[in-house]
Amino acid sequence: MFDPDKPLSTAAVPVPGRFVVVFDRPGPGASARFGARALQDEVPGMLEAQGFDLEGYFPRLGVAVVDAESGQLGELRARCSSEGLPMHIVPEMRYRILPAATGPEASAAPAFADTPSSTWGLAAVLAAESVYTGAGVRVAVLDTGFDAGHPDFAGRDVTTESFIDGEDSHDGHGHGTHCIGTSCGPRALDGARGYGVAPGASIYAGKVLGNDGSGTDSGILAGIDWALQHDCHIVSMSLGADVRQVHPPYVAAGRRALERGTLIIAAAGNNARRSAGEPGFVGAPANSPYIMAVGALDSQLAVADFSARTLPGRGGQVDIAGPGVGIYSSWPMPQRYNTISGTSMATPHAAGVAALLCEATGFRGRELWAELAQEAQRLERPSVDVAAGLVQSPPPAAPESPAPAVQEPAPEDESPESYYGHG
């Protein structure tokens, strides 16, 4: 088992010799040749003709990760320019789990507290008493994998996949199992503490970070593409790199996910030290304007000392907040449970609440984003720290008004070209 107490740097680190190619749709008035269908039909042929391996192309995102030299990339850029297809080329980056965070302990009595039967996070987001469970909703958690043999998940609908070379989908770290537990674990257990927001959701556990807690754009983008292939309603990512610049691959991935009816939710980051006057900043991939970034709160609903803040100017911003300090959840056997802190823990709370709202309203994609923000509990905290506020589970539906069926996304060619996001 990987040692979770060993600190990991979350600085942005390029992968030598590897690049991400992002194919954009032409703007208004440009040739209509390269629409959504072309990302699956024509772009692969173009890449193959230029000598690139198609294994690293993700057609649902319009993004490729390639091994290439500058000359080969220059030829690809020239061909795209001649054919009227906008594109960006950026270095592939390495990401890590956002390590367990620490900060000053609150001195006053908490507004919420763990009980023998439930966690304080479930109470804070109103999941403990919700009539909704996320039934019929597919939630993808892209992280360090999952302990599929964990006894608390016996009989659950779980699909696993590994995008890490040489490693299966088993969680040899712990972080992924913890995040899956918070988002989709059991809400109630006989003789034990429940900890899961959406216990009825179908779980898609994508291993995009290895047992050492790190991974690259290629694995993360492959995981997002996989989640879209399985028509997941929500994708939860508690990972990141401390880079202020918005990384183009996640602008494209987030936008195209919303167009397909999938909401991506990601951790804002743990790079703040507020007690020392350091507010931090939202890193990649959460700083994409089409990915919902989640900040962390403690049990008094105060902003966690480590939780990243929206900074003025260009860059990412916090969109919503969730419980992220002292969060009890599942952990790979034989330990079974663990209590850790971070925006990594706030993110699956938000993803679980999104699953409940999806079940209750039928909303997907951008409508689900708006519903999460609209229903959030407003907090007397700066908007740069908590934005819309604390995620809240839906109230019970009236007996005469059963929950609607979950909406299906519009066909891709009928999707609007852009959606609002943050940023």
Coordinates of C-alpha atoms in Angstrom, one line a residue:
M1 CA 0.0 0.0 0.0
F2 CA 1.3 3.4 -0.9
D3 CA 2.1 5.6 2.1
P4 CA -0.5 8.4 2.1
D5 CA 1.5 10.4 4.6
K6 CA 4.4 11.0 2.3
P7 CA 4.0 14.4 0.7
L8 CA 3.7 14.7 -3.1
S9 CA 4.5 17.8 -5.1
T10 CA 1.5 19.1 -7.2
A11 CA 3.7 21.4 -9.3
A12 CA 3.0 21.2 -13.0
V13 CA 5.6 19.0 -14.6
P14 CA 5.8 18.5 -18.4
V15 CA 6.3 15.0 -19.8
P16 CA 9.4 15.0 -22.1
G17 CA 8.7 14.5 -25.7
R18 CA 4.9 14.2 -25.3
F19 CA 2.3 16.7 -26.5
V20 CA -1.4 17.3 -26.4
V21 CA -3.1 18.3 -29.7
V22 CA -6.5 20.0 -29.2
F23 CA -8.7 20.3 -32.3
D24 CA -11.2 23.2 -32.1
R25 CA -14.3 23.7 -34.1
P26 CA -14.2 26.6 -36.5
G27 CA -15.8 29.9 -35.4
P28 CA -18.9 31.5 -36.9
G29 CA -18.6 32.1 -40.7
A30 CA -15.8 29.5 -41.1
S31 CA -16.1 26.3 -43.1
A32 CA -18.7 23.8 -41.6
R33 CA -16.6 20.9 -42.7
F34 CA -15.1 20.2 -39.3
G35 CA -18.2 19.8 -37.1
A36 CA -18.7 17.3 -34.3
R37 CA -18.8 14.3 -36.6
A38 CA -15.5 15.2 -38.1
L39 CA -13.8 14.7 -34.8
Q40 CA -14.6 11.0 -35.1
D41 CA -14.5 10.6 -38.8
E42 CA -12.0 12.9 -40.5
V43 CA -9.5 14.0 -37.8
P44 CA -8.2 10.4 -37.2
G45 CA -7.4 10.0 -40.9
M46 CA -5.5 13.3 -40.8
L47 CA -3.5 12.2 -37.8
E48 CA -2.8 8.8 -39.4
A49 CA -1.7 10.4 -42.6
Q50 CA 0.8 12.5 -40.7
G51 CA 2.3 9.4 -39.1
F52 CA 0.7 9.7 -35.6
D53 CA -0.5 6.7 -33.6
L54 CA -4.2 6.8 -33.2
E55 CA -4.2 5.0 -29.8
G56 CA -3.8 8.4 -28.1
Y57 CA -6.7 10.0 -29.9
F58 CA -9.9 10.6 -28.0
P59 CA -12.7 11.2 -30.5
R60 CA -15.4 12.3 -28.1
L61 CA -13.1 15.1 -26.9
G62 CA -11.3 16.0 -30.1
V63 CA -7.9 15.7 -28.3
A64 CA -4.8 13.6 -29.1
V65 CA -1.8 12.9 -27.0
V66 CA 1.2 12.1 -29.1
D67 CA 5.0 11.4 -29.1
A68 CA 6.4 13.8 -31.6
E69 CA 9.3 16.0 -32.7
S70 CA 9.0 19.6 -33.5
G71 CA 9.1 19.0 -37.3
Q72 CA 6.3 16.5 -37.3
L73 CA 4.2 18.9 -35.2
G74 CA 4.9 21.7 -37.5
E75 CA 3.7 19.7 -40.5
L76 CA 0.5 18.8 -38.6
R77 CA 0.0 22.5 -37.7
A78 CA 0.5 23.5 -41.4
R79 CA -2.0 20.9 -42.6
C80 CA -4.7 22.0 -40.1
S81 CA -4.1 25.6 -41.1
S82 CA -4.5 24.8 -44.8
E83 CA -7.7 22.9 -44.2
G84 CA -9.3 25.5 -41.9
L85 CA -9.2 23.5 -38.7
P86 CA -8.1 25.5 -35.6
M87 CA -5.9 23.6 -33.2
H88 CA -3.5 24.0 -30.2
I89 CA -0.4 22.1 -29.3
V90 CA 0.7 22.1 -25.7
P91 CA 3.1 19.9 -23.6
E92 CA 1.6 16.9 -21.9
M93 CA 1.5 17.5 -18.1
R94 CA 1.7 15.3 -15.1
Y95 CA -0.9 15.5 -12.3
R96 CA -1.2 14.1 -8.8
I97 CA -3.8 13.4 -6.2
L98 CA -4.2 16.5 -4.0
P99 CA -2.5 15.2 -0.9
A100 CA -4.3 15.0 2.4
A101 CA -4.3 18.6 3.8
T102 CA -3.8 20.0 7.2
G103 CA -4.6 23.4 8.8
P104 CA -5.5 25.2 12.0
E105 CA -8.1 23.4 14.1
A106 CA -11.3 25.3 14.7
S107 CA -11.6 26.5 18.2
A108 CA -15.4 26.8 18.5
A109 CA -17.9 24.0 18.7
P110 CA -18.6 22.6 15.2
A111 CA -21.9 23.2 13.6
F112 CA -21.9 19.6 12.4
A113 CA -20.2 16.5 13.8
D114 CA -19.8 12.8 13.0
T115 CA -22.3 10.6 14.8
P116 CA -22.1 6.8 15.2
S117 CA -24.5 6.4 12.3
S118 CA -23.5 9.2 9.8
T119 CA -20.8 11.7 8.9
W120 CA -21.0 15.4 9.4
G121 CA -20.6 15.9 5.6
L122 CA -23.8 14.0 4.9
A123 CA -25.7 16.2 7.4
A124 CA -24.2 19.4 6.0
V125 CA -25.3 18.7 2.5
L126 CA -28.7 17.4 3.6
A127 CA -28.0 13.9 2.1
A128 CA -28.6 12.0 5.4
E129 CA -32.4 12.5 5.2
S130 CA -32.8 12.7 1.4
V131 CA -35.3 10.5 -0.3
Y132 CA -33.1 10.4 -3.4
T133 CA -30.2 8.0 -3.8
G134 CA -28.9 8.7 -7.3
A135 CA -30.8 5.7 -8.7
G136 CA -30.4 5.6 -12.5
V137 CA -27.5 8.0 -12.5
R138 CA -24.0 7.0 -13.6
V139 CA -21.1 8.6 -11.7
A140 CA -17.5 8.3 -13.0
V141 CA -14.8 8.9 -10.4
L142 CA -11.4 9.3 -12.1
D143 CA -8.7 8.7 -9.5
T144 CA -6.4 6.0 -8.2
G145 CA -8.8 3.2 -8.8
F146 CA -11.1 1.3 -6.5
D147 CA -11.0 -1.7 -4.1
A148 CA -13.8 -3.7 -5.7
G149 CA -13.6 -6.2 -2.9
H150 CA -14.6 -3.7 -0.2
P151 CA -17.4 -5.3 1.8
D152 CA -19.4 -2.1 2.0
F153 CA -19.9 -2.2 -1.8
A154 CA -21.1 -5.8 -2.1
G155 CA -23.8 -6.1 -4.7
R156 CA -23.3 -2.6 -6.1
D157 CA -23.3 -1.8 -9.8
V158 CA -19.6 -1.1 -10.3
T159 CA -17.6 -0.8 -13.6
T160 CA -13.8 -0.5 -13.4
E161 CA -11.1 0.3 -15.9
S162 CA -7.4 1.2 -15.7
F163 CA -5.7 3.8 -17.8
I164 CA -2.3 3.3 -16.2
D165 CA 0.2 1.1 -18.0
G166 CA 1.2 -2.0 -16.0
E167 CA -1.5 -1.5 -13.3
D168 CA -4.9 -3.0 -13.0
S169 CA -7.9 -1.0 -11.6
H170 CA -7.3 -2.0 -8.0
D171 CA -6.6 1.0 -5.7
G172 CA -3.1 0.5 -4.4
H173 CA -3.1 4.0 -2.9
G174 CA -6.5 4.6 -1.1
H175 CA -7.5 8.0 -2.4
G176 CA -9.8 6.7 -5.1
T177 CA -11.7 4.3 -2.8
H178 CA -12.1 7.2 -0.3
C179 CA -13.6 9.5 -3.0
I180 CA -15.9 6.8 -4.4
G181 CA -17.1 6.1 -0.8
T182 CA -18.0 9.8 -0.3
S183 CA -19.8 10.2 -3.6
C184 CA -21.5 6.8 -3.9
G185 CA -20.9 4.7 -0.8
P186 CA -23.5 3.5 1.6
R187 CA -25.5 6.2 3.5
A188 CA -26.4 3.7 6.2
L189 CA -24.6 0.7 7.6
D190 CA -25.7 -1.8 10.3
G191 CA -23.7 -1.0 13.4
A192 CA -21.4 1.4 11.6
R193 CA -21.2 4.9 10.2
G194 CA -22.7 5.7 6.8
Y195 CA -20.7 8.0 4.6
G196 CA -22.0 8.0 1.0
V197 CA -24.1 10.8 -0.6
A198 CA -25.6 8.8 -3.5
P199 CA -25.8 5.1 -2.5
G200 CA -28.0 4.2 -5.4
A201 CA -25.8 5.5 -8.2
S202 CA -24.0 3.3 -10.7
I203 CA -20.2 3.6 -10.1
Y204 CA -17.7 3.9 -12.9
A205 CA -14.2 3.8 -11.3
G206 CA -11.5 4.9 -13.8
K207 CA -7.9 4.5 -12.7
V208 CA -6.1 7.6 -14.2
L209 CA -3.6 8.0 -11.4
G210 CA -1.2 5.2 -10.5
N211 CA -0.5 3.6 -7.1
D212 CA 2.1 6.4 -6.6
G213 CA -0.7 9.0 -6.9
S214 CA 0.4 10.4 -10.2
G215 CA -0.8 10.4 -13.8
T216 CA -0.6 12.3 -17.0
D217 CA -3.0 14.0 -19.5
S218 CA -3.1 10.9 -21.6
G219 CA -4.6 8.8 -18.8
I220 CA -6.9 11.5 -17.5
L221 CA -8.2 12.4 -21.0
A222 CA -8.7 8.6 -21.7
G223 CA -10.7 8.4 -18.5
I224 CA -13.0 11.3 -19.5
D225 CA -13.5 9.8 -23.0
W226 CA -14.3 6.5 -21.4
A227 CA -16.9 8.1 -19.1
L228 CA -18.5 9.8 -22.1
Q229 CA -18.5 6.5 -24.0
H230 CA -20.5 5.1 -21.1
D231 CA -22.8 8.1 -21.1
C232 CA -22.0 9.0 -17.4
H233 CA -24.0 11.9 -16.1
I234 CA -21.3 13.1 -13.7
V235 CA -17.5 12.9 -13.7
S236 CA -15.6 13.5 -10.4
M237 CA -11.9 14.3 -10.4
S238 CA -10.0 14.9 -7.2
L239 CA -6.6 15.6 -8.9
G240 CA -4.7 18.5 -10.2
A241 CA -1.5 20.4 -10.8
D242 CA -0.6 23.8 -9.3
V243 CA -0.6 25.7 -12.6
R244 CA -2.4 29.1 -13.0
Q245 CA -2.7 28.8 -16.7
V246 CA -5.9 27.2 -18.1
H247 CA -4.8 24.0 -19.9
P248 CA -6.5 23.8 -23.3
P249 CA -7.2 20.1 -23.3
Y250 CA -9.6 20.5 -20.3
V251 CA -11.3 23.5 -22.0
A252 CA -12.1 21.2 -24.9
A253 CA -12.9 18.2 -22.7
G254 CA -15.2 20.1 -20.3
R255 CA -17.0 21.9 -23.1
R256 CA -17.6 18.7 -25.1
A257 CA -18.7 16.8 -22.0
L258 CA -21.3 19.5 -21.3
E259 CA -22.5 19.3 -25.0
R260 CA -23.0 15.5 -24.4
G261 CA -24.9 16.1 -21.1
T262 CA -22.0 15.2 -18.8
L263 CA -20.9 17.5 -15.9
I264 CA -17.3 17.3 -14.9
I265 CA -16.6 18.4 -11.3
A266 CA -13.0 18.8 -10.0
A267 CA -11.1 19.8 -6.9
A268 CA -10.1 23.5 -6.8
G269 CA -6.8 22.7 -5.1
N270 CA -5.0 22.6 -1.7
N271 CA -2.3 25.2 -2.4
A272 CA -3.6 27.9 0.0
R273 CA -2.2 28.6 3.5
R274 CA -4.7 31.2 4.6
S275 CA -3.4 31.3 8.1
A276 CA -0.1 32.5 6.6
G277 CA -1.7 35.0 4.3
E278 CA -1.4 32.8 1.2
P279 CA -4.8 32.4 -0.6
G280 CA -3.6 30.0 -3.2
F281 CA -5.2 29.7 -6.7
V282 CA -7.4 27.2 -8.7
G283 CA -5.1 24.8 -10.6
A284 CA -5.6 22.6 -13.6
P285 CA -7.9 20.9 -14.6
A286 CA -10.4 22.6 -12.3
N287 CA -9.5 26.0 -13.8
S288 CA -11.2 25.1 -17.1
P289 CA -14.2 27.4 -17.6
Y290 CA -16.3 24.3 -18.4
I291 CA -15.4 22.3 -15.3
M292 CA -17.1 23.0 -12.0
A293 CA -14.4 23.7 -9.3
V294 CA -15.1 22.8 -5.7
G295 CA -13.6 24.5 -2.6
A296 CA -13.5 22.9 0.9
L297 CA -15.3 23.8 4.1
D298 CA -14.8 22.6 7.7
S299 CA -17.5 21.4 10.1
Q300 CA -18.3 25.0 11.1
L301 CA -18.8 25.9 7.4
A302 CA -15.7 28.0 7.5
V303 CA -13.4 28.0 4.5
A304 CA -10.6 25.4 5.0
D305 CA -7.2 26.9 5.5
F306 CA -5.8 24.9 2.5
S307 CA -8.7 25.6 0.0
A308 CA -7.7 27.5 -3.1
R309 CA -9.3 30.9 -3.9
T310 CA -10.4 32.7 -7.0
L311 CA -7.8 35.2 -7.9
P312 CA -8.4 38.4 -10.0
G313 CA -7.7 38.4 -13.7
R314 CA -7.5 35.4 -16.0
G315 CA -7.5 31.9 -14.6
G316 CA -9.8 29.6 -12.7
Q317 CA -12.4 30.3 -10.1
V318 CA -14.2 28.4 -7.3
D319 CA -17.8 27.6 -8.4
I320 CA -19.2 25.9 -5.3
A321 CA -18.1 24.4 -1.9
G322 CA -18.4 21.1 -0.1
P323 CA -17.4 19.4 3.2
G324 CA -13.6 18.8 3.0
V325 CA -12.1 18.7 6.5
G326 CA -12.0 15.5 8.6
I327 CA -13.9 13.4 6.1
Y328 CA -14.5 9.8 7.1
S329 CA -15.0 7.3 4.2
S330 CA -14.0 4.0 2.7
W331 CA -10.4 2.9 2.3
P332 CA -8.9 -0.3 0.7
M333 CA -8.9 -3.4 2.9
P334 CA -7.8 -4.4 5.4
Q335 CA -7.9 -0.8 6.8
R336 CA -11.5 -0.4 5.5
Y337 CA -12.0 3.3 6.6
N338 CA -9.9 6.5 6.9
T339 CA -10.4 10.1 7.8
I340 CA -8.6 12.7 5.6
S341 CA -9.0 16.3 4.4
G342 CA -8.8 18.3 1.2
T343 CA -10.7 19.8 -1.7
S344 CA -10.4 16.2 -2.9
M345 CA -12.9 15.3 -0.3
A346 CA -15.2 18.2 -1.0
T347 CA -15.4 17.2 -4.7
P348 CA -17.1 13.8 -4.3
H349 CA -19.6 15.5 -1.9
A350 CA -20.5 17.8 -4.8
A351 CA -20.6 14.9 -7.3
G352 CA -22.9 12.9 -5.0
V353 CA -25.3 15.8 -4.6
A354 CA -25.2 16.3 -8.4
A355 CA -26.3 12.7 -8.7
L356 CA -29.2 13.3 -6.3
L357 CA -30.3 16.4 -8.2
C358 CA -30.0 14.6 -11.5
E359 CA -32.3 11.9 -10.2
A360 CA -34.8 14.5 -8.8
T361 CA -34.9 16.8 -11.8
G362 CA -33.8 14.9 -14.8
F363 CA -31.3 17.7 -15.5
R364 CA -28.0 17.0 -17.2
G365 CA -25.0 18.9 -18.3
R366 CA -25.3 22.7 -18.1
E367 CA -28.8 22.5 -16.6
L368 CA -27.4 20.3 -13.8
W369 CA -24.6 22.9 -13.2
A370 CA -27.1 25.7 -12.9
E371 CA -29.3 23.6 -10.5
L372 CA -26.3 22.9 -8.2
A373 CA -25.6 26.6 -8.0
Q374 CA -29.2 27.6 -7.6
E375 CA -29.9 25.1 -4.8
A376 CA -26.7 25.8 -2.9
Q377 CA -26.8 27.2 0.6
R378 CA -25.6 30.8 0.6
L379 CA -22.8 31.4 3.1
E380 CA -21.6 34.5 4.8
R381 CA -18.2 33.9 3.2
P382 CA -16.4 35.7 0.4
S383 CA -17.6 34.6 -3.0
V384 CA -14.0 34.1 -4.2
D385 CA -13.8 31.3 -1.6
V386 CA -17.3 29.6 -1.9
A387 CA -19.0 31.1 -4.9
A388 CA -22.6 29.8 -5.0
G389 CA -22.2 28.3 -1.5
L390 CA -22.5 24.8 0.0
V391 CA -24.0 22.1 -2.2
Q392 CA -27.4 20.9 -1.0
S393 CA -29.4 17.7 -1.7
P394 CA -32.8 18.1 -3.2
P395 CA -35.9 18.4 -0.9
P396 CA -38.4 15.5 -1.2
A397 CA -40.7 15.7 -4.2
A398 CA -44.4 16.2 -3.6
P399 CA -46.4 12.9 -3.7
E400 CA -48.3 14.1 -6.8
S401 CA -45.1 15.2 -8.6
P402 CA -42.9 12.2 -9.2
A403 CA -39.3 12.9 -10.3
P404 CA -39.0 13.2 -14.1
A405 CA -36.9 10.8 -16.1
V406 CA -33.3 11.9 -16.6
Q407 CA -32.9 13.9 -19.8
E408 CA -31.0 12.5 -22.7
P409 CA -28.5 14.9 -24.4
A410 CA -29.3 16.3 -27.8
P411 CA -27.6 14.7 -30.8
E412 CA -24.1 16.1 -31.1
D413 CA -24.7 18.0 -34.4
E414 CA -27.7 19.8 -32.8
S415 CA -25.7 20.8 -29.7
P416 CA -25.0 24.5 -29.2
E417 CA -21.5 25.5 -30.0
S418 CA -20.8 26.9 -26.5
Y419 CA -22.1 26.8 -23.0
Y420 CA -21.6 29.0 -20.1
G421 CA -19.2 28.0 -17.4
H422 CA -16.9 29.8 -15.0
G423 CA -13.9 31.9 -15.8

